[in-house]
PDB file of C-alpha atoms in Angstrom:
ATOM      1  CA  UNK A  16     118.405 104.176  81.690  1.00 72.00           C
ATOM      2  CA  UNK A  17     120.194 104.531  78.631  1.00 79.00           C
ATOM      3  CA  UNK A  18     123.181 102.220  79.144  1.00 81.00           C
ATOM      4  CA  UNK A  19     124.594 103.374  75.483  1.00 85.00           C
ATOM      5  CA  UNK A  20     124.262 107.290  76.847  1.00 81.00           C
ATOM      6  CA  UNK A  21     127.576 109.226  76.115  1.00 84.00           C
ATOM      7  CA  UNK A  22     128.551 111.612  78.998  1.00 85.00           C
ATOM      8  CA  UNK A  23     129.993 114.197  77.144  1.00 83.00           C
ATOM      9  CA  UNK A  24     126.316 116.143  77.651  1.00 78.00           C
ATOM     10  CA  UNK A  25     125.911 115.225  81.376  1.00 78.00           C
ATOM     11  CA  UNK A  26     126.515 118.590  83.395  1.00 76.00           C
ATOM     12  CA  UNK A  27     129.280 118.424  86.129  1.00 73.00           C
ATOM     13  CA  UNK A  28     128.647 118.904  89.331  1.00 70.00           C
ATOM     14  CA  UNK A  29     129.497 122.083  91.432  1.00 64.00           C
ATOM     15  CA  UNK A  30     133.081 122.236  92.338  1.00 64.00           C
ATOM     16  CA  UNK A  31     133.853 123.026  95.799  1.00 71.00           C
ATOM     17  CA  UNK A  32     137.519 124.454  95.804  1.00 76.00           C
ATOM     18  CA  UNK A  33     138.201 128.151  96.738  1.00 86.00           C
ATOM     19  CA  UNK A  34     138.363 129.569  93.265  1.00 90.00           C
ATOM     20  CA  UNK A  35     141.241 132.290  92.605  1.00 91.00           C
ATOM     21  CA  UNK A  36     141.305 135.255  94.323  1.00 91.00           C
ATOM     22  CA  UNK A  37     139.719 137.619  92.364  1.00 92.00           C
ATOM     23  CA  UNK A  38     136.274 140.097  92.152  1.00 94.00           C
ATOM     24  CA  UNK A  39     133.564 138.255  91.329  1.00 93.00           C
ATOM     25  CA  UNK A  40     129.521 138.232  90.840  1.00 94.00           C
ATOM     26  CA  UNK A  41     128.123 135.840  93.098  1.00 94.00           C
ATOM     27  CA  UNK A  42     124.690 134.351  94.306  1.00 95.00           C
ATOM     28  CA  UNK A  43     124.299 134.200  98.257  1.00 94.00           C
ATOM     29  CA  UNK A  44     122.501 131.865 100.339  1.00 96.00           C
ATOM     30  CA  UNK A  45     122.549 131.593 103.931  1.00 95.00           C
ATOM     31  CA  UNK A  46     121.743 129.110 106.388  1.00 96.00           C
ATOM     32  CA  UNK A  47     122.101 127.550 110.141  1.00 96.00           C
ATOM     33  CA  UNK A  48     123.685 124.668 110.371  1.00 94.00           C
ATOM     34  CA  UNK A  49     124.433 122.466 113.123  1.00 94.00           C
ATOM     35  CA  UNK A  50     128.373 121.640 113.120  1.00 91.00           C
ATOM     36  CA  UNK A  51     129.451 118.864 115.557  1.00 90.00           C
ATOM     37  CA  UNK A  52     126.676 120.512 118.176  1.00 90.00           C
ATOM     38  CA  UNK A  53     127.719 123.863 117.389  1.00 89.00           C
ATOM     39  CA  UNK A  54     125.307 126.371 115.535  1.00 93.00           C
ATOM     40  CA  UNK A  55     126.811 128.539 112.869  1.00 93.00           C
ATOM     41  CA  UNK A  56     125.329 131.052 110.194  1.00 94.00           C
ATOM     42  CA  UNK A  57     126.682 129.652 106.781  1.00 94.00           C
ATOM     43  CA  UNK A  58     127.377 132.295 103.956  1.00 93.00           C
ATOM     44  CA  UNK A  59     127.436 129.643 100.965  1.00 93.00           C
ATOM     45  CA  UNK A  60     128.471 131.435  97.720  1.00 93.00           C
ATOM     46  CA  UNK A  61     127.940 130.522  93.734  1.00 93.00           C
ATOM     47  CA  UNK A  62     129.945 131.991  91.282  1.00 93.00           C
ATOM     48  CA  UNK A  63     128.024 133.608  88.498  1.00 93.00           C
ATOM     49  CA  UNK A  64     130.783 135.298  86.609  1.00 92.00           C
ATOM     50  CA  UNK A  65     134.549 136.013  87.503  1.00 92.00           C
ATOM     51  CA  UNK A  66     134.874 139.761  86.704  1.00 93.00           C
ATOM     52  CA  UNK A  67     138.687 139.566  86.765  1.00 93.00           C
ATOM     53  CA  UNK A  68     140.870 137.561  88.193  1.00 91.00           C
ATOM     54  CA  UNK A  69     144.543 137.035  87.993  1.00 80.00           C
ATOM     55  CA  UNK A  70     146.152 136.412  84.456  1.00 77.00           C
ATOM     56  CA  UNK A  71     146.338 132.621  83.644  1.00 79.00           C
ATOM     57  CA  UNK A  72     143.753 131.796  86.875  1.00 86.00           C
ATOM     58  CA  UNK A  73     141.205 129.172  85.857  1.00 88.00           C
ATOM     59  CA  UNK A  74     137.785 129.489  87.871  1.00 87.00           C
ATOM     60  CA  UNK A  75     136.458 125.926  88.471  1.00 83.00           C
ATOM     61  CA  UNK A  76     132.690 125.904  86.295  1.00 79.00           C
ATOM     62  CA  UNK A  77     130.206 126.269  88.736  1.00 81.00           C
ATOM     63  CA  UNK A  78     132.640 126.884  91.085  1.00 88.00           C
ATOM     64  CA  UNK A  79     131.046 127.307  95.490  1.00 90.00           C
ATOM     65  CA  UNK A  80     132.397 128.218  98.269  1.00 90.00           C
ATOM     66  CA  UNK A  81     131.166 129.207 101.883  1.00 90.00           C
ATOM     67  CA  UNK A  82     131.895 131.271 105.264  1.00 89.00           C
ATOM     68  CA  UNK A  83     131.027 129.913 108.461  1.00 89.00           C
ATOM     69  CA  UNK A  84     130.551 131.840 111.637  1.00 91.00           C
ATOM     70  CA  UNK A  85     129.570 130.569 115.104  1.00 91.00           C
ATOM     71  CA  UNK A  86     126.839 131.668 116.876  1.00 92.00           C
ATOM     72  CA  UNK A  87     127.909 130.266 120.336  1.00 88.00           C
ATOM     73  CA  UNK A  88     130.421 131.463 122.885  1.00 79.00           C
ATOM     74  CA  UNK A  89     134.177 130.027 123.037  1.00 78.00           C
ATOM     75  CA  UNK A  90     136.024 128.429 126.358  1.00 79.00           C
ATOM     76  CA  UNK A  91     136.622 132.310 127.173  1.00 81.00           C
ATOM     77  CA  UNK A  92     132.478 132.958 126.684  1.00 78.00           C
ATOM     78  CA  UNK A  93     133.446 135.568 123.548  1.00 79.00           C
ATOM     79  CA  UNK A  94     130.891 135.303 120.647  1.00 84.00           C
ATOM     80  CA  UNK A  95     133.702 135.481 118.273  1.00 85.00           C
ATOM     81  CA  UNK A  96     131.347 134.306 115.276  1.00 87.00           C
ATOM     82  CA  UNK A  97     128.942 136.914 115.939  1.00 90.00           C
ATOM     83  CA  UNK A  98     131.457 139.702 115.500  1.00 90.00           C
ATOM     84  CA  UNK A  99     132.662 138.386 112.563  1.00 88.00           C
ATOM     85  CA  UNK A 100     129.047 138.398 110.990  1.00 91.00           C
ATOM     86  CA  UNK A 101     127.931 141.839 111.880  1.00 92.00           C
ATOM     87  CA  UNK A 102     129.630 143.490 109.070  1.00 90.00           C
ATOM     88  CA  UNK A 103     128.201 141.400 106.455  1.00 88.00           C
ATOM     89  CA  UNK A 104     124.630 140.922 107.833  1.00 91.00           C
ATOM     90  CA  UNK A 105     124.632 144.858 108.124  1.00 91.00           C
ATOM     91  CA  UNK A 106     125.564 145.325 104.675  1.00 89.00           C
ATOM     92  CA  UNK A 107     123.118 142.798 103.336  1.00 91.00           C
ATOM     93  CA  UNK A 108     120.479 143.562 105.349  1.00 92.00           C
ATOM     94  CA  UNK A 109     121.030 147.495 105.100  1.00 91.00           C
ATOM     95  CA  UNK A 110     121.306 147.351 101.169  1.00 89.00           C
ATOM     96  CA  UNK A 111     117.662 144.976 101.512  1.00 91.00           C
ATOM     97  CA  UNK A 112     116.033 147.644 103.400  1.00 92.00           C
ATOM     98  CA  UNK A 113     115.470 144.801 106.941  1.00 94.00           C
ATOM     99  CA  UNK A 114     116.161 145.594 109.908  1.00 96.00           C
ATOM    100  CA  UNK A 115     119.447 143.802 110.873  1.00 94.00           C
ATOM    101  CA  UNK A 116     118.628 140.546 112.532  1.00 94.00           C
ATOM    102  CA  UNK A 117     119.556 136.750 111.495  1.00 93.00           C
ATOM    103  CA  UNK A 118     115.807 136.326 110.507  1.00 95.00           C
ATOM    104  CA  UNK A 119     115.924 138.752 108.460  1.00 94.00           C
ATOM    105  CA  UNK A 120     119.124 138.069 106.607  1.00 93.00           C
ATOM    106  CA  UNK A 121     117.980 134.278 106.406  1.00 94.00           C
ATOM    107  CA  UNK A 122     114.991 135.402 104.856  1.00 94.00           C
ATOM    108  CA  UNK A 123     116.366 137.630 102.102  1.00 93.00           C
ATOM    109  CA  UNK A 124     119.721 136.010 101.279  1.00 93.00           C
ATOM    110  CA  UNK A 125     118.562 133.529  99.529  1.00 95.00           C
ATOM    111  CA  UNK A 126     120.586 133.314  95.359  1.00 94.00           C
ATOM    112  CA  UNK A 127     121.190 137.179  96.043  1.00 94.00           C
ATOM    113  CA  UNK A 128     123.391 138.133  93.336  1.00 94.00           C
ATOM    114  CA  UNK A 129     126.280 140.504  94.943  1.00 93.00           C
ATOM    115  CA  UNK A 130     129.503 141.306  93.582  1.00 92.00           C
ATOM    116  CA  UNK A 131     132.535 140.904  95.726  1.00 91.00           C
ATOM    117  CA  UNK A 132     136.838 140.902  96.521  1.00 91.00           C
ATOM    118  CA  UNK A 133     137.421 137.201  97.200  1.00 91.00           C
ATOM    119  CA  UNK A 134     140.609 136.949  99.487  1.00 90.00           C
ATOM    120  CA  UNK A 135     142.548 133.620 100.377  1.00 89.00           C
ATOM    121  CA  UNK A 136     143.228 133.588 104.190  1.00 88.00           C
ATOM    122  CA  UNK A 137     145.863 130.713 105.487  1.00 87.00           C
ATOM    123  CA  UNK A 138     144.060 129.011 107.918  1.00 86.00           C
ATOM    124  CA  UNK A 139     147.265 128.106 109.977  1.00 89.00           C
ATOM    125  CA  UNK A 140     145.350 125.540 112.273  1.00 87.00           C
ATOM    126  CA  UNK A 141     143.654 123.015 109.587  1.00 86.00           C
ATOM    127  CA  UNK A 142     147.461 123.665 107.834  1.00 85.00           C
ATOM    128  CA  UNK A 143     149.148 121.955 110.845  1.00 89.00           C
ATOM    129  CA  UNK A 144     146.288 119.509 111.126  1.00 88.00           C
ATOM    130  CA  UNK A 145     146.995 118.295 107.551  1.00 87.00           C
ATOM    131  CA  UNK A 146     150.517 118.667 108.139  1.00 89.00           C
ATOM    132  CA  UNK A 147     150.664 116.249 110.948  1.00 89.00           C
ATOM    133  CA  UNK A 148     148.726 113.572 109.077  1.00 89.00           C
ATOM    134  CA  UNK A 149     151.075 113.989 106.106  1.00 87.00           C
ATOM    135  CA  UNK A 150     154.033 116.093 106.325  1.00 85.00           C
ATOM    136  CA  UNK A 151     153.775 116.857 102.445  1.00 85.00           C
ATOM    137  CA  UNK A 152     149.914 118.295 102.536  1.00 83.00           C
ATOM    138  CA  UNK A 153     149.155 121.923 101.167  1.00 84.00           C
ATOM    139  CA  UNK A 154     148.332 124.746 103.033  1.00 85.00           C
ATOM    140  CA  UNK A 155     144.895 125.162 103.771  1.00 83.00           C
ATOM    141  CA  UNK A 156     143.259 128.164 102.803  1.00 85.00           C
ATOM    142  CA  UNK A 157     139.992 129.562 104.001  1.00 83.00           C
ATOM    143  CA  UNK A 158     137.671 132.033 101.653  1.00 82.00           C
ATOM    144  CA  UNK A 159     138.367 135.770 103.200  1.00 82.00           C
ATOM    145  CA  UNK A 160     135.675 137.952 101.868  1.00 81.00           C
ATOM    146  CA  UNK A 161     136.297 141.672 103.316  1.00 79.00           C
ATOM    147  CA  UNK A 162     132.643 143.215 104.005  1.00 75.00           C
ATOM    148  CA  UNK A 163     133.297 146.451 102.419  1.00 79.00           C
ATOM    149  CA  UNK A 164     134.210 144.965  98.890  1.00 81.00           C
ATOM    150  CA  UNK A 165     130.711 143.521  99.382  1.00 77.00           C
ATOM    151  CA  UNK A 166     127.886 144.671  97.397  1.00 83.00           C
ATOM    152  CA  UNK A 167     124.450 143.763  96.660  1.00 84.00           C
ATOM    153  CA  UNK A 168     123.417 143.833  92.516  1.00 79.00           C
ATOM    154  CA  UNK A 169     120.622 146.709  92.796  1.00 65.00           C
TER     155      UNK A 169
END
């Protein structure tokens, strides 16, 4: 190692703030994860290019983001998650040419580049959360990506 080595020309790493609302090109991966013994279908997103956002709105550089969605049942035994995925795994999968199933959307959505309408949605229970621990914290926004703004590069 280089001890002398000026880090002007080391890369930074990915920024993982909600970048400005805006329409953007993006690369999509998905993924299961486990989260605290729950399973849930990550949408993790990359921002390729900002094609327009609002005037003065700085877009971190490699800027990523993600959706998550449950895949198990709530106290009431609703798969919430599940409904909230169908648009999107429809559109991706339908616009792939797959038949719609997780497998299939795991297996193609994988750096598909997609343009998309990225939304801020208050999330009004991690707000209160940070609230409670310190009255002064933000609001606590969650990426809102409506399914019909999104659209798989041909």
């Amino acid at each position: 190692v280089d001890m002398t080595m000026e880090f002007e020309g080391v890369e930074d790493l990915p920024s993982f703030e909600l970048p400005p609302a805006g329409h953007y090109r993006l690369a999509l991966s998905t993924e299961v994860k486990d989260i605290n013994g729950n399973p849930a279908m990550e949408f993790s997103y990359k921002v390729l290019e900002a094609l327009e956002v609002a005037d003065g709105a700085e877009v971190p550089k490699n800027a990523k983001f993600s959706e998550l969605f449950f895949l198990n049942a709530n106290d009431k035994g609703e798969k919430v998650g599940l409904s909230f995925l169908k648009p999107k795994l429809v559109r991706v999968c339908t616009a792939m040419g797959v038949q719609c199933t997780m497998e299939n959307l795991l297996e193609v959505a994988q750096d598909l580049e997609m343009t998309a309408v990225l939304k801020h949605r208050l999330d009004a229970k991690a707000t209160k959360a940070a609230r409670e621990a310190d009255g002064e914290a933000p609001a606590v926004y969650r990426a809102d990506i409506p399914e019909k703004t999104f659209k798989v590069a041909s």
